[in-house]
PDB file of C-alpha atoms in Angstrom:
ATOM      1  CA  UNK M 897      95.724  63.927 -69.262  1.00 70.00           C
ATOM      2  CA  UNK M 898      97.839  63.376 -72.301  1.00 80.00           C
ATOM      3  CA  UNK M 899      96.529  64.293 -75.732  1.00 90.00           C
ATOM      4  CA  UNK M 900      97.871  63.425 -79.152  1.00 94.00           C
ATOM      5  CA  UNK M 901      96.997  65.477 -82.222  1.00 95.00           C
ATOM      6  CA  UNK M 902      97.470  64.573 -85.855  1.00 96.00           C
ATOM      7  CA  UNK M 903      96.490  67.654 -87.822  1.00 95.00           C
ATOM      8  CA  UNK M 904      96.562  66.084 -91.290  1.00 96.00           C
ATOM      9  CA  UNK M 905      93.472  63.924 -91.882  1.00 94.00           C
ATOM     10  CA  UNK M 906      94.727  62.904 -95.331  1.00 96.00           C
ATOM     11  CA  UNK M 907      98.001  63.037 -97.254  1.00 97.00           C
ATOM     12  CA  UNK M 908      99.079  61.801-100.650  1.00 97.00           C
ATOM     13  CA  UNK M 909     102.469  61.199-102.247  1.00 97.00           C
ATOM     14  CA  UNK M 910     103.860  59.877-105.495  1.00 97.00           C
ATOM     15  CA  UNK M 911     105.652  56.551-105.468  1.00 97.00           C
ATOM     16  CA  UNK M 912     109.394  56.910-104.702  1.00 97.00           C
ATOM     17  CA  UNK M 913     108.967  60.354-103.155  1.00 97.00           C
ATOM     18  CA  UNK M 914     109.264  61.389 -99.511  1.00 98.00           C
ATOM     19  CA  UNK M 915     106.393  62.344 -97.231  1.00 98.00           C
ATOM     20  CA  UNK M 916     106.232  63.586 -93.652  1.00 98.00           C
ATOM     21  CA  UNK M 917     103.323  62.989 -91.288  1.00 98.00           C
ATOM     22  CA  UNK M 918     102.894  65.336 -88.341  1.00 98.00           C
ATOM     23  CA  UNK M 919     102.107  64.575 -84.710  1.00 98.00           C
ATOM     24  CA  UNK M 920     102.066  66.785 -81.644  1.00 97.00           C
ATOM     25  CA  UNK M 921     101.323  65.799 -78.088  1.00 96.00           C
ATOM     26  CA  UNK M 922     100.710  67.397 -74.752  1.00 94.00           C
ATOM     27  CA  UNK M 923     102.120  66.050 -71.494  1.00 90.00           C
ATOM     28  CA  UNK M 924     103.650  67.212 -68.240  1.00 87.00           C
ATOM     29  CA  UNK M 925     105.789  64.074 -68.011  1.00 85.00           C
ATOM     30  CA  UNK M 926     109.502  64.191 -68.719  1.00 85.00           C
ATOM     31  CA  UNK M 927     109.924  60.569 -69.677  1.00 87.00           C
ATOM     32  CA  UNK M 928     107.652  58.717 -72.068  1.00 91.00           C
ATOM     33  CA  UNK M 929     107.535  56.705 -75.264  1.00 93.00           C
ATOM     34  CA  UNK M 930     106.185  57.588 -78.672  1.00 95.00           C
ATOM     35  CA  UNK M 931     105.083  55.218 -81.410  1.00 95.00           C
ATOM     36  CA  UNK M 932     103.872  55.241 -84.978  1.00 97.00           C
ATOM     37  CA  UNK M 933     101.475  52.474 -85.995  1.00 96.00           C
ATOM     38  CA  UNK M 934     100.354  51.671 -89.529  1.00 96.00           C
ATOM     39  CA  UNK M 935      96.869  50.361 -90.343  1.00 95.00           C
ATOM     40  CA  UNK M 936      96.587  49.188 -93.972  1.00 94.00           C
ATOM     41  CA  UNK M 937      93.222  48.383 -95.579  1.00 90.00           C
ATOM     42  CA  UNK M 938      93.555  44.878 -94.136  1.00 89.00           C
ATOM     43  CA  UNK M 939      93.010  46.729 -90.777  1.00 90.00           C
ATOM     44  CA  UNK M 940      95.953  45.189 -88.929  1.00 90.00           C
ATOM     45  CA  UNK M 941      97.729  47.551 -86.515  1.00 93.00           C
ATOM     46  CA  UNK M 942     101.437  47.295 -87.265  1.00 94.00           C
ATOM     47  CA  UNK M 943     104.170  48.934 -85.214  1.00 94.00           C
ATOM     48  CA  UNK M 944     106.327  51.063 -87.512  1.00 96.00           C
ATOM     49  CA  UNK M 945     108.760  52.801 -85.196  1.00 96.00           C
ATOM     50  CA  UNK M 946     109.202  53.905 -81.587  1.00 94.00           C
ATOM     51  CA  UNK M 947     111.116  56.624 -79.780  1.00 94.00           C
ATOM     52  CA  UNK M 948     112.132  56.919 -76.149  1.00 91.00           C
ATOM     53  CA  UNK M 949     111.885  60.486 -74.921  1.00 90.00           C
ATOM     54  CA  UNK M 950     115.161  60.424 -73.014  1.00 89.00           C
ATOM     55  CA  UNK M 951     117.071  59.503 -76.177  1.00 87.00           C
ATOM     56  CA  UNK M 952     118.069  62.507 -78.247  1.00 84.00           C
ATOM     57  CA  UNK M 953     118.881  60.467 -81.338  1.00 91.00           C
ATOM     58  CA  UNK M 954     115.989  60.126 -83.743  1.00 94.00           C
ATOM     59  CA  UNK M 955     114.839  56.555 -84.354  1.00 93.00           C
ATOM     60  CA  UNK M 956     115.098  55.021 -87.821  1.00 94.00           C
ATOM     61  CA  UNK M 957     113.771  51.781 -89.292  1.00 93.00           C
ATOM     62  CA  UNK M 958     114.793  51.293 -92.917  1.00 95.00           C
ATOM     63  CA  UNK M 959     112.777  53.846 -94.944  1.00 97.00           C
ATOM     64  CA  UNK M 960     111.002  55.190 -91.852  1.00 97.00           C
ATOM     65  CA  UNK M 961     112.501  57.818 -89.597  1.00 97.00           C
ATOM     66  CA  UNK M 962     111.226  60.288 -87.028  1.00 97.00           C
ATOM     67  CA  UNK M 963     111.967  63.884 -86.204  1.00 97.00           C
ATOM     68  CA  UNK M 964     111.540  64.079 -82.434  1.00 96.00           C
ATOM     69  CA  UNK M 965     111.500  67.610 -81.042  1.00 95.00           C
ATOM     70  CA  UNK M 966     110.976  67.218 -77.290  1.00 94.00           C
ATOM     71  CA  UNK M 967     110.764  70.909 -76.435  1.00 93.00           C
ATOM     72  CA  UNK M 968     108.174  71.462 -79.136  1.00 95.00           C
ATOM     73  CA  UNK M 969     106.387  68.188 -78.245  1.00 95.00           C
ATOM     74  CA  UNK M 970     106.500  67.159 -81.866  1.00 96.00           C
ATOM     75  CA  UNK M 971     107.020  63.681 -83.306  1.00 97.00           C
ATOM     76  CA  UNK M 972     106.807  63.529 -87.100  1.00 97.00           C
ATOM     77  CA  UNK M 973     107.234  60.453 -89.281  1.00 98.00           C
ATOM     78  CA  UNK M 974     109.200  60.626 -92.517  1.00 98.00           C
ATOM     79  CA  UNK M 975     108.721  57.944 -95.138  1.00 98.00           C
ATOM     80  CA  UNK M 976     111.416  57.895 -97.810  1.00 97.00           C
ATOM     81  CA  UNK M 977     111.134  56.213-101.204  1.00 97.00           C
ATOM     82  CA  UNK M 978     107.389  55.742-100.729  1.00 97.00           C
ATOM     83  CA  UNK M 979     105.941  52.462-101.950  1.00 97.00           C
ATOM     84  CA  UNK M 980     102.405  51.484-102.889  1.00 97.00           C
ATOM     85  CA  UNK M 981     102.334  49.202 -99.855  1.00 96.00           C
ATOM     86  CA  UNK M 982     102.763  52.227 -97.595  1.00 97.00           C
ATOM     87  CA  UNK M 983      99.167  53.231 -98.342  1.00 97.00           C
ATOM     88  CA  UNK M 984      97.480  53.054 -94.934  1.00 97.00           C
ATOM     89  CA  UNK M 985      96.139  54.983 -91.968  1.00 96.00           C
ATOM     90  CA  UNK M 986      98.992  56.050 -89.687  1.00 97.00           C
ATOM     91  CA  UNK M 987      98.485  56.576 -85.968  1.00 96.00           C
ATOM     92  CA  UNK M 988     100.772  58.399 -83.594  1.00 97.00           C
ATOM     93  CA  UNK M 989     100.629  57.109 -79.994  1.00 95.00           C
ATOM     94  CA  UNK M 990     102.005  58.171 -76.614  1.00 93.00           C
ATOM     95  CA  UNK M 991     102.786  56.127 -73.504  1.00 91.00           C
ATOM     96  CA  UNK M 992     103.876  57.339 -70.079  1.00 84.00           C
ATOM     97  CA  UNK M 993     107.025  55.838 -68.612  1.00 78.00           C
ATOM     98  CA  UNK M 994     106.914  56.876 -64.985  1.00 64.00           C
ATOM     99  CA  UNK M 995     104.849  56.702 -61.824  1.00 55.00           C
ATOM    100  CA  UNK M 996     101.919  54.314 -61.788  1.00 56.00           C
ATOM    101  CA  UNK M 997     101.732  54.156 -65.542  1.00 54.00           C
ATOM    102  CA  UNK M 998      99.861  51.078 -66.691  1.00 63.00           C
ATOM    103  CA  UNK M 999     101.097  51.150 -70.230  1.00 71.00           C
ATOM    104  CA  UNK M1000      98.069  52.905 -71.630  1.00 79.00           C
ATOM    105  CA  UNK M1001      98.520  54.109 -75.185  1.00 88.00           C
ATOM    106  CA  UNK M1002      96.935  57.417 -76.126  1.00 91.00           C
ATOM    107  CA  UNK M1003      96.310  57.592 -79.863  1.00 93.00           C
ATOM    108  CA  UNK M1004      95.944  60.454 -82.292  1.00 94.00           C
ATOM    109  CA  UNK M1005      93.053  60.582 -84.730  1.00 93.00           C
ATOM    110  CA  UNK M1006      95.083  59.123 -87.584  1.00 95.00           C
ATOM    111  CA  UNK M1007      96.310  60.291 -90.995  1.00 96.00           C
ATOM    112  CA  UNK M1008      95.262  58.491 -94.161  1.00 96.00           C
ATOM    113  CA  UNK M1009      98.246  58.239 -96.512  1.00 97.00           C
ATOM    114  CA  UNK M1010      97.739  57.343-100.164  1.00 97.00           C
ATOM    115  CA  UNK M1011     100.731  56.497-102.351  1.00 97.00           C
ATOM    116  CA  UNK M1012     100.041  57.044-106.043  1.00 97.00           C
ATOM    117  CA  UNK M1013     101.859  55.166-108.831  1.00 95.00           C
TER     118      UNK M1013
ATOM    119  CA  UNK F 349      99.834  31.690 -87.300  1.00 54.00           C
ATOM    120  CA  UNK F 350      99.058  35.078 -85.826  1.00 65.00           C
ATOM    121  CA  UNK F 351     100.540  35.838 -82.411  1.00 91.00           C
ATOM    122  CA  UNK F 352      97.351  37.634 -81.311  1.00 95.00           C
ATOM    123  CA  UNK F 353      94.147  36.039 -82.578  1.00 96.00           C
ATOM    124  CA  UNK F 354      90.722  37.615 -82.389  1.00 97.00           C
ATOM    125  CA  UNK F 355      87.442  35.847 -83.086  1.00 96.00           C
ATOM    126  CA  UNK F 356      85.147  36.453 -84.804  1.00 96.00           C
ATOM    127  CA  UNK F 357      86.624  38.642 -87.525  1.00 95.00           C
ATOM    128  CA  UNK F 358      83.233  40.146 -88.330  1.00 96.00           C
ATOM    129  CA  UNK F 359      79.898  39.998 -86.543  1.00 96.00           C
ATOM    130  CA  UNK F 360      76.486  41.433 -87.240  1.00 96.00           C
ATOM    131  CA  UNK F 361      73.918  41.249 -84.478  1.00 95.00           C
ATOM    132  CA  UNK F 362      70.785  42.903 -83.159  1.00 96.00           C
ATOM    133  CA  UNK F 363      70.169  45.415 -80.407  1.00 97.00           C
ATOM    134  CA  UNK F 364      69.819  43.788 -76.989  1.00 96.00           C
ATOM    135  CA  UNK F 365      71.843  40.679 -77.772  1.00 96.00           C
ATOM    136  CA  UNK F 366      74.768  39.547 -75.603  1.00 96.00           C
ATOM    137  CA  UNK F 367      77.990  39.417 -77.576  1.00 96.00           C
ATOM    138  CA  UNK F 368      81.388  37.977 -76.674  1.00 97.00           C
ATOM    139  CA  UNK F 369      84.578  38.813 -78.525  1.00 98.00           C
ATOM    140  CA  UNK F 370      87.531  36.568 -77.861  1.00 97.00           C
ATOM    141  CA  UNK F 371      91.253  37.147 -77.895  1.00 98.00           C
ATOM    142  CA  UNK F 372      94.061  34.647 -77.480  1.00 97.00           C
ATOM    143  CA  UNK F 373      97.805  35.125 -77.727  1.00 97.00           C
ATOM    144  CA  UNK F 374     100.882  32.965 -78.113  1.00 95.00           C
ATOM    145  CA  UNK F 375     103.397  35.698 -77.278  1.00 92.00           C
ATOM    146  CA  UNK F 376     103.578  34.820 -73.571  1.00 93.00           C
ATOM    147  CA  UNK F 377     102.769  38.405 -72.611  1.00 93.00           C
ATOM    148  CA  UNK F 378     101.279  39.226 -69.226  1.00 91.00           C
ATOM    149  CA  UNK F 379      99.451  42.369 -70.285  1.00 92.00           C
ATOM    150  CA  UNK F 380      96.343  42.403 -72.445  1.00 95.00           C
ATOM    151  CA  UNK F 381      94.119  45.238 -73.612  1.00 95.00           C
ATOM    152  CA  UNK F 382      90.828  45.846 -75.398  1.00 97.00           C
ATOM    153  CA  UNK F 383      90.418  48.926 -77.609  1.00 96.00           C
ATOM    154  CA  UNK F 384      87.612  50.334 -79.666  1.00 97.00           C
ATOM    155  CA  UNK F 385      88.215  52.204 -82.936  1.00 95.00           C
ATOM    156  CA  UNK F 386      85.720  54.688 -84.311  1.00 92.00           C
ATOM    157  CA  UNK F 387      86.294  56.810 -87.438  1.00 81.00           C
ATOM    158  CA  UNK F 388      88.095  60.057 -86.612  1.00 75.00           C
ATOM    159  CA  UNK F 389      88.720  59.092 -82.975  1.00 77.00           C
ATOM    160  CA  UNK F 390      91.727  56.813 -83.077  1.00 85.00           C
ATOM    161  CA  UNK F 391      91.652  53.950 -80.582  1.00 92.00           C
ATOM    162  CA  UNK F 392      90.152  54.234 -77.113  1.00 93.00           C
ATOM    163  CA  UNK F 393      90.932  51.868 -74.234  1.00 93.00           C
ATOM    164  CA  UNK F 394      88.017  49.823 -72.868  1.00 96.00           C
ATOM    165  CA  UNK F 395      89.675  47.464 -70.352  1.00 95.00           C
ATOM    166  CA  UNK F 396      93.154  46.246 -69.547  1.00 93.00           C
ATOM    167  CA  UNK F 397      94.634  43.384 -67.536  1.00 93.00           C
ATOM    168  CA  UNK F 398      98.146  43.002 -66.165  1.00 90.00           C
ATOM    169  CA  UNK F 399      97.665  39.369 -65.144  1.00 89.00           C
ATOM    170  CA  UNK F 400      94.895  36.866 -64.579  1.00 91.00           C
ATOM    171  CA  UNK F 401      93.875  38.424 -61.264  1.00 91.00           C
ATOM    172  CA  UNK F 402      94.235  42.057 -62.308  1.00 91.00           C
ATOM    173  CA  UNK F 403      91.545  43.716 -64.426  1.00 93.00           C
ATOM    174  CA  UNK F 404      91.004  47.438 -64.747  1.00 92.00           C
ATOM    175  CA  UNK F 405      88.629  49.814 -66.485  1.00 93.00           C
ATOM    176  CA  UNK F 406      89.866  52.039 -69.263  1.00 91.00           C
ATOM    177  CA  UNK F 407      88.430  55.254 -70.683  1.00 88.00           C
ATOM    178  CA  UNK F 408      85.160  53.867 -72.048  1.00 94.00           C
ATOM    179  CA  UNK F 409      84.207  50.770 -70.022  1.00 95.00           C
ATOM    180  CA  UNK F 410      80.479  51.481 -69.620  1.00 95.00           C
ATOM    181  CA  UNK F 411      78.392  48.806 -71.324  1.00 95.00           C
ATOM    182  CA  UNK F 412      81.322  46.356 -71.498  1.00 97.00           C
ATOM    183  CA  UNK F 413      82.759  43.623 -69.283  1.00 97.00           C
ATOM    184  CA  UNK F 414      85.823  41.404 -69.598  1.00 97.00           C
ATOM    185  CA  UNK F 415      87.138  38.080 -68.408  1.00 97.00           C
ATOM    186  CA  UNK F 416      90.761  36.960 -68.225  1.00 96.00           C
ATOM    187  CA  UNK F 417      90.354  33.197 -68.353  1.00 91.00           C
ATOM    188  CA  UNK F 418      94.073  32.462 -68.550  1.00 94.00           C
ATOM    189  CA  UNK F 419      97.291  34.307 -69.242  1.00 94.00           C
ATOM    190  CA  UNK F 420      96.690  33.778 -72.946  1.00 96.00           C
ATOM    191  CA  UNK F 421      92.962  34.549 -73.132  1.00 97.00           C
ATOM    192  CA  UNK F 422      91.067  37.791 -72.638  1.00 97.00           C
ATOM    193  CA  UNK F 423      87.447  38.131 -73.718  1.00 98.00           C
ATOM    194  CA  UNK F 424      85.252  41.204 -74.074  1.00 98.00           C
ATOM    195  CA  UNK F 425      81.470  41.057 -73.571  1.00 97.00           C
ATOM    196  CA  UNK F 426      78.679  43.400 -74.498  1.00 96.00           C
ATOM    197  CA  UNK F 427      75.876  42.426 -72.124  1.00 91.00           C
ATOM    198  CA  UNK F 428      73.116  44.118 -74.100  1.00 95.00           C
ATOM    199  CA  UNK F 429      74.401  45.469 -77.386  1.00 95.00           C
ATOM    200  CA  UNK F 430      73.270  48.879 -78.631  1.00 96.00           C
ATOM    201  CA  UNK F 431      73.827  50.479 -82.071  1.00 95.00           C
ATOM    202  CA  UNK F 432      76.403  53.028 -80.873  1.00 95.00           C
ATOM    203  CA  UNK F 433      78.677  50.116 -79.924  1.00 96.00           C
ATOM    204  CA  UNK F 434      79.104  49.454 -83.631  1.00 96.00           C
ATOM    205  CA  UNK F 435      82.866  49.758 -84.118  1.00 96.00           C
ATOM    206  CA  UNK F 436      86.114  47.966 -84.844  1.00 96.00           C
ATOM    207  CA  UNK F 437      87.458  46.254 -81.713  1.00 98.00           C
ATOM    208  CA  UNK F 438      91.112  45.436 -81.150  1.00 97.00           C
ATOM    209  CA  UNK F 439      92.841  43.229 -78.631  1.00 97.00           C
ATOM    210  CA  UNK F 440      96.477  43.992 -77.842  1.00 95.00           C
ATOM    211  CA  UNK F 441      99.215  42.458 -75.718  1.00 94.00           C
ATOM    212  CA  UNK F 442     102.503  43.650 -74.319  1.00 91.00           C
ATOM    213  CA  UNK F 443     105.304  42.307 -72.217  1.00 88.00           C
ATOM    214  CA  UNK F 444     105.879  43.804 -68.777  1.00 83.00           C
ATOM    215  CA  UNK F 445     108.124  46.819 -68.810  1.00 77.00           C
ATOM    216  CA  UNK F 446     107.308  50.388 -69.616  1.00 73.00           C
ATOM    217  CA  UNK F 447     109.215  50.495 -72.886  1.00 78.00           C
ATOM    218  CA  UNK F 448     107.433  47.508 -74.371  1.00 83.00           C
ATOM    219  CA  UNK F 449     105.198  48.203 -77.365  1.00 87.00           C
ATOM    220  CA  UNK F 450     101.739  46.752 -77.771  1.00 91.00           C
ATOM    221  CA  UNK F 451     101.042  44.120 -80.404  1.00 93.00           C
ATOM    222  CA  UNK F 452      97.595  44.031 -81.927  1.00 94.00           C
ATOM    223  CA  UNK F 453      95.266  41.389 -83.281  1.00 95.00           C
ATOM    224  CA  UNK F 454      93.528  41.829 -86.632  1.00 94.00           C
ATOM    225  CA  UNK F 455      90.397  43.313 -85.091  1.00 95.00           C
ATOM    226  CA  UNK F 456      86.725  42.357 -84.920  1.00 97.00           C
ATOM    227  CA  UNK F 457      84.309  44.476 -86.908  1.00 96.00           C
ATOM    228  CA  UNK F 458      81.051  44.530 -84.957  1.00 97.00           C
ATOM    229  CA  UNK F 459      77.812  45.890 -86.392  1.00 96.00           C
ATOM    230  CA  UNK F 460      74.736  46.226 -84.195  1.00 96.00           C
ATOM    231  CA  UNK F 461      71.445  46.752 -85.970  1.00 95.00           C
TER     232      UNK F 461
END
């Protein structure tokens, strides 16, 4: 079974600075998808960014980018120019791509990020 | 209007009561999911449905049941609520296709006394 580990329960950063959230996963699959979701205090679950394992190029979405290291099974999220609105819980999630996969997402435990003014 | 709507937003009830949480979507997605979120555990899958006639158990289905009344509606029931079912519950949808992400509702916070 796949597992997803976020080893940083809490992180903090000053506004306008850069922060990196860590995520590692364990799988025997060669093709899969990885996601970062954001959960602000309003408790919505918002998709931030996704990465397909067969693509070597790291995904980027505006101020959000990932560092995908397939051999190391690592998928970190970098937030540049942090804003107060980035304060949220961030979840890393994994989804199989092959076989009889039913699209199940396996989530990490989450990292609480606080952006300070 | 939200694409994935969950009702109620909050609910407080007593042990032993039957509870139904409802989810409707306007995204036209075939796949729907119910998750439970507990502090420190991320989200865990309760049930999932690929179409109206296809319903499957997830990781933690004991004590829960679901009904897929239509493509757009997927409800979760707690037949006899117990305090350790106190949690935040999320409904999610996705289009068919393995690369498709899941889109979540705003959650239902359920407290069982």
